[in-house]
Short mmCIF file of C-alpha atoms in Angstrom, two decimals:
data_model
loop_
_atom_site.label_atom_id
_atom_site.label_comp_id
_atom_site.label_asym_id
_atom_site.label_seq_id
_atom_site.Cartn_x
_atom_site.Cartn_y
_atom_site.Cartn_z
CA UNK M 1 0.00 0.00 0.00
CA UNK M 2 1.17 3.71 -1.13
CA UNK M 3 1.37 6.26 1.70
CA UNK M 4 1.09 9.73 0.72
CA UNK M 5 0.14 11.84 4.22
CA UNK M 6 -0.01 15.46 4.50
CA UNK M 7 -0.05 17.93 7.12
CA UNK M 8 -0.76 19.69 9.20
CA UNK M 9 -4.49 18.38 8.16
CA UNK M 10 -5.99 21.52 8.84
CA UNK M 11 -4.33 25.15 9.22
CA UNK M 12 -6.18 28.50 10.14
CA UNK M 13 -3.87 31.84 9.90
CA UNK M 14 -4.85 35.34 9.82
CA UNK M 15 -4.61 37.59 6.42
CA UNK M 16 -0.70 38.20 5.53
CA UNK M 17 0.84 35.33 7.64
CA UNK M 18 2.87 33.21 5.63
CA UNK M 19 2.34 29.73 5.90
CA UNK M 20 3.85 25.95 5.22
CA UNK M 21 2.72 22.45 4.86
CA UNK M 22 4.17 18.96 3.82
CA UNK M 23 3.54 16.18 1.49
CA UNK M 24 5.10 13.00 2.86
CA UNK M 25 5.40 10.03 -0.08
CA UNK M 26 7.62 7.12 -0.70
CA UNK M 27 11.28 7.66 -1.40
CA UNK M 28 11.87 5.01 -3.88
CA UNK M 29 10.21 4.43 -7.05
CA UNK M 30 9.26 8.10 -7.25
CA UNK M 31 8.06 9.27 -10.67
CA UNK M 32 6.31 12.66 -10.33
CA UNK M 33 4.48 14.89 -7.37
CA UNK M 34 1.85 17.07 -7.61
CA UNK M 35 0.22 19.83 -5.86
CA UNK M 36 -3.32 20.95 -6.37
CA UNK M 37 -5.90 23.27 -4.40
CA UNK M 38 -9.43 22.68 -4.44
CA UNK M 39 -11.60 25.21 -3.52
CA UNK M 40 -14.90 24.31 -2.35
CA UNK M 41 -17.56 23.74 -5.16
CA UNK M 42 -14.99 23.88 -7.51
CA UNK M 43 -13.21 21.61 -9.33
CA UNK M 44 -9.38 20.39 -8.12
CA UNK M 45 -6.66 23.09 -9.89
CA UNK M 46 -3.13 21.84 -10.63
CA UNK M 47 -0.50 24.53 -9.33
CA UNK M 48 2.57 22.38 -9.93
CA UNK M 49 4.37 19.10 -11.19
CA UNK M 50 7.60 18.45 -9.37
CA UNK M 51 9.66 15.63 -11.33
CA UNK M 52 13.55 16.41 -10.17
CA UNK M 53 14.83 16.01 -7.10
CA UNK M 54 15.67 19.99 -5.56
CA UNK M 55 13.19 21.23 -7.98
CA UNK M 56 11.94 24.71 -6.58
CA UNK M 57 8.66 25.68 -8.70
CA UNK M 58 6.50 29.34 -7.42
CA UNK M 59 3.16 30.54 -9.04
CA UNK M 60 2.96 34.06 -7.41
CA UNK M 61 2.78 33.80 -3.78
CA UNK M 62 2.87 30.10 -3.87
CA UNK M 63 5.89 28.13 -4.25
CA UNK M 64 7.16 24.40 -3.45
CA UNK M 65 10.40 22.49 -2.92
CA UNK M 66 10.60 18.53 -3.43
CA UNK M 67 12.89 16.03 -1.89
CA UNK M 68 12.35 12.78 -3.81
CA UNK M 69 16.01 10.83 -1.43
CA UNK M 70 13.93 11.33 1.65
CA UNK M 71 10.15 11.56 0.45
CA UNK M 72 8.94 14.75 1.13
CA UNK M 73 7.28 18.08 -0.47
CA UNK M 74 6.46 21.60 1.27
CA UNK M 75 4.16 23.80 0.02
CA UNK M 76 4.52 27.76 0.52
CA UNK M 77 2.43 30.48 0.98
CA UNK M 78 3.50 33.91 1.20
CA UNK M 79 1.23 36.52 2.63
CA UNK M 80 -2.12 34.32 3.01
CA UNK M 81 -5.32 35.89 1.30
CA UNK M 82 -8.25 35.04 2.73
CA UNK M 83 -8.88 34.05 -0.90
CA UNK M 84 -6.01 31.02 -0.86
CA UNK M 85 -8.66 29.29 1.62
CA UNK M 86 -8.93 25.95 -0.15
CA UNK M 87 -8.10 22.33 0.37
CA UNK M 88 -4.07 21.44 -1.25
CA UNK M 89 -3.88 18.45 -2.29
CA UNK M 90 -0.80 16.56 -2.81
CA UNK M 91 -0.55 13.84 -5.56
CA UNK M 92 2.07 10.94 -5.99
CA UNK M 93 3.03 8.87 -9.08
CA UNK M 94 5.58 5.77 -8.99
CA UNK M 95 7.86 5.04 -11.73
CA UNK M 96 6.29 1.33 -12.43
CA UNK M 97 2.89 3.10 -12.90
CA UNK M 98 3.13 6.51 -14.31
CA UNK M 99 -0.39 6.88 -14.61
CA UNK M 100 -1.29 6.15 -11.54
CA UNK M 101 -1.85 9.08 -8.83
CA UNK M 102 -2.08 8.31 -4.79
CA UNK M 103 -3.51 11.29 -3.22
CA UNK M 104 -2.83 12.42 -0.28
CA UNK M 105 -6.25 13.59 2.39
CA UNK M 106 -4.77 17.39 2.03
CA UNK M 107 -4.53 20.28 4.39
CA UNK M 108 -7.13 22.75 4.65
CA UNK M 109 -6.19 26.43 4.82
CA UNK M 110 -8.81 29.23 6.24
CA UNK M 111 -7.22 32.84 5.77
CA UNK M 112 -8.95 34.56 7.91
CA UNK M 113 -9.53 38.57 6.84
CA UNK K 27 -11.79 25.76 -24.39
CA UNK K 28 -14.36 23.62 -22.26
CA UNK K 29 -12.91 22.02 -19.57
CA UNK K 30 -14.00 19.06 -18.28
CA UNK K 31 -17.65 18.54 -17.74
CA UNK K 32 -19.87 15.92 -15.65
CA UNK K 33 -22.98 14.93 -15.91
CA UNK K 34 -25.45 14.43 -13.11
CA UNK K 35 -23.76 16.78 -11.06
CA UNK K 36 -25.94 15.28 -7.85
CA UNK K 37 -27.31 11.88 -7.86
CA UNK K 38 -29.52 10.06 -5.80
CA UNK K 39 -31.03 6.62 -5.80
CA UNK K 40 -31.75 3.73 -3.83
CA UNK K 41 -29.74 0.48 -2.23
CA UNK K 42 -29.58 -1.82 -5.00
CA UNK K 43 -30.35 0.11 -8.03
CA UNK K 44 -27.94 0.90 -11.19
CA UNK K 45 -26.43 4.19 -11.78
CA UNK K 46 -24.34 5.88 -14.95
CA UNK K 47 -22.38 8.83 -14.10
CA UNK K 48 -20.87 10.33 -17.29
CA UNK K 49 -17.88 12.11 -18.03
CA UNK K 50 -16.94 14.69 -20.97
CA UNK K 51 -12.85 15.24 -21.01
CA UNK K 52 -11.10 18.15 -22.84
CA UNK K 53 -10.96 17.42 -26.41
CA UNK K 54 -7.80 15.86 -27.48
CA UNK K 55 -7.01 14.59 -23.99
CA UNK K 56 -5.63 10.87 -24.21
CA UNK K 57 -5.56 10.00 -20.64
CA UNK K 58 -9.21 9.80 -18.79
CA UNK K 59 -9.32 9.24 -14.70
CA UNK K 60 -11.97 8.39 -12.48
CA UNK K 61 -11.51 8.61 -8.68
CA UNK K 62 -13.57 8.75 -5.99
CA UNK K 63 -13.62 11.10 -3.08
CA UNK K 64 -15.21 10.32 0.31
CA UNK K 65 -15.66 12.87 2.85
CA UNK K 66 -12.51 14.04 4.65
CA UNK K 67 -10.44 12.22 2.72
CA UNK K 68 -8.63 12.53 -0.85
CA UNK K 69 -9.56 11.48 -4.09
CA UNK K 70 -9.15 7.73 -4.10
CA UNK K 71 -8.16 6.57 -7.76
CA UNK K 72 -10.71 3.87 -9.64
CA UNK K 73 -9.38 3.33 -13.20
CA UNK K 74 -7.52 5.32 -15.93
CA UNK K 75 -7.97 5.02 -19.90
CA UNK K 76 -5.08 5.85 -22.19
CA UNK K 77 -7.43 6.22 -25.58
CA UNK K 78 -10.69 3.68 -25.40
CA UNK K 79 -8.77 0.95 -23.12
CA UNK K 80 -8.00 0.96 -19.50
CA UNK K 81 -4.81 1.12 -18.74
CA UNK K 82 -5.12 0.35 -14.70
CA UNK K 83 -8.82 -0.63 -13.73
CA UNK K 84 -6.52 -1.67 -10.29
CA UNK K 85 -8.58 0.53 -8.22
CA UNK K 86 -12.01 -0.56 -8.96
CA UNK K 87 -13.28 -1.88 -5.29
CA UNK K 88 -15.30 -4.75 -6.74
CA UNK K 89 -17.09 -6.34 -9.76
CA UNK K 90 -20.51 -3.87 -9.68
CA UNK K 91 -18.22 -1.35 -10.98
CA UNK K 92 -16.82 -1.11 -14.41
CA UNK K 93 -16.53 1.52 -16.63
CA UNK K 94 -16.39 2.29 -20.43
CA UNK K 95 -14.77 4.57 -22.81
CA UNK K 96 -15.58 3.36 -26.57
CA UNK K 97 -14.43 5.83 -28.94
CA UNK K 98 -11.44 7.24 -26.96
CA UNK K 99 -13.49 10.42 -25.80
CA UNK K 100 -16.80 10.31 -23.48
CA UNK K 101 -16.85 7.76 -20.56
CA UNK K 102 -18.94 6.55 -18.12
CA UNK K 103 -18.45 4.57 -15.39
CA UNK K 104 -21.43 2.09 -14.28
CA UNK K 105 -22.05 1.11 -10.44
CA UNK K 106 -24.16 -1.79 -10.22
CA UNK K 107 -26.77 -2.93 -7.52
CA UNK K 108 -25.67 0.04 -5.64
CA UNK K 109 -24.68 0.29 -1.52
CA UNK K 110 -24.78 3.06 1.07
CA UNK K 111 -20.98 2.71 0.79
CA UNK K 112 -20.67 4.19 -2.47
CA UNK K 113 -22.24 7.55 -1.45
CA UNK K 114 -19.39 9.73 -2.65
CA UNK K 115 -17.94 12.56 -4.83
CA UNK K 116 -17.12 11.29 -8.22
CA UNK K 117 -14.24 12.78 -10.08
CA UNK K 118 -13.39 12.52 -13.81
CA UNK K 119 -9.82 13.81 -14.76
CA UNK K 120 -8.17 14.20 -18.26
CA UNK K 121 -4.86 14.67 -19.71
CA UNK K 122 -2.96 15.46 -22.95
CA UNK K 123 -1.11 12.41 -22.22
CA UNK K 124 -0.57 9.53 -19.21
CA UNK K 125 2.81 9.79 -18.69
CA UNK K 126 5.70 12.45 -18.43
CA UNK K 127 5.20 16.04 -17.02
CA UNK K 128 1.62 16.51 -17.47
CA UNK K 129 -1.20 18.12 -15.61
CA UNK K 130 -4.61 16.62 -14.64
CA UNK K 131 -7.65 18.69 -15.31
CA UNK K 132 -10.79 17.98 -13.38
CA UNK K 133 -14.54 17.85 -13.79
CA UNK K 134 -16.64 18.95 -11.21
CA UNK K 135 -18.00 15.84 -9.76
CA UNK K 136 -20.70 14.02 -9.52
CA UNK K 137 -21.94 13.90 -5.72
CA UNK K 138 -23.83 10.20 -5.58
CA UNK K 139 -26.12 9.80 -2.96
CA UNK K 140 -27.16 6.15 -2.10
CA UNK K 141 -30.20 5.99 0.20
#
């Protein structure tokens, strides 16, 4: 069975904090990670795909480091908007099933105004 | 262009009765995922189709559910004789391709009810 766990699994901050959370996954086999947000009653958003180990991707305020030798991904938020409240989901493909993603449950961010 | 589109959006039906939730992918999209997304939890893959055949159905939990994609573009996946335990979000996904550096582009879900 594939682990992928995230956390914290749920993260309130106030408008302008900056903020962090991780993506834990298996450290062999890796193929590719992704990160998505999901906003409620919308449909899941893909911010990034992380395929090297080191990589360092950033979408405006957001950015995200990966660590494929010891299995693990942050996720970055600079100066929360009460608008980056969503659901990040965290997404793991092995190299003997490329196709294949195991999700992780996600952390949910409230930015509170 | 359209994005991905699902049809019911909300669903619901009785123990032990059959139910066809359809998806639409982005046109030109190879690679079609279902998963399936139970409160509190992530989305839980089911089956993905690289062009009309599935390429992992490994995630299906049992034989009432299967699911089609004939001509390489629609799909639908079919739950048979329904249970409570299926209540859940349904997500279709699509891709240019199903492997390398690609990005998955969802549908909205269909919420299935099972009373």
């Amino acid at each position: 069975i594939l682990n992928v766990e995230q956390s914290p699994q749920s993260l309130h901050v106030q408008e302008g904090d900056s903020t962090n959370f991780t993506c834990s996954f298996p450290s062999s086999n890796f193929y590719a990670l992704h990160w998505y947000r999901w906003e409620t009653a919308k449909s899941p958003e893909a911010l990034f795909v992380m395929t090297l180990n080191g990589d360092e991707k950033k979408k405006g305020r957001i950015s995200a480091t990966l660590n494929t030798k010891e299995g693990y991904s942050y996720l970055y938020i600079k100066g929360s908007q009460p608008e980056d409240s969503a659901t990040y989901l965290c997404a793991f493909r092995y190299n003997t099933n490329a196709g294949k993603s195991t999700f992780g449950d996600g952390t949910t961010l409230t930015v509170k105004p | 262009g359209a994005g991905v589109s699902q049809t019911p959006s909300n669903k619901v039906t009785e123990k032990g009765k059959y139910v066809e939730l359809r998806c639409d992918p982005i046109s030109g999209h190879t690679a079609l995922y279902w998963y399936r997304q139970s409160l509190g939890q992530g989305p839980e893959f089911l089956i993905y189709f690289q062009g009309t055949g599935a390429a992992d159905d490994s995630g299906l939990p049992n034989d009432r559910f299967f699911a089609v994609r004939p001509e390489g573009s629609v799909s639908t996946l079919k739950i048979q004789r329904t249970e409570r335990g299926d209540s859940a979000v349904y997500l279709c996904a699509s891709s240019s391709t199903g492997t390398g550096d690609y990005e998955q582009y969802f549908g909205p879900g269909t919420r299935l009810t099972v009373t």
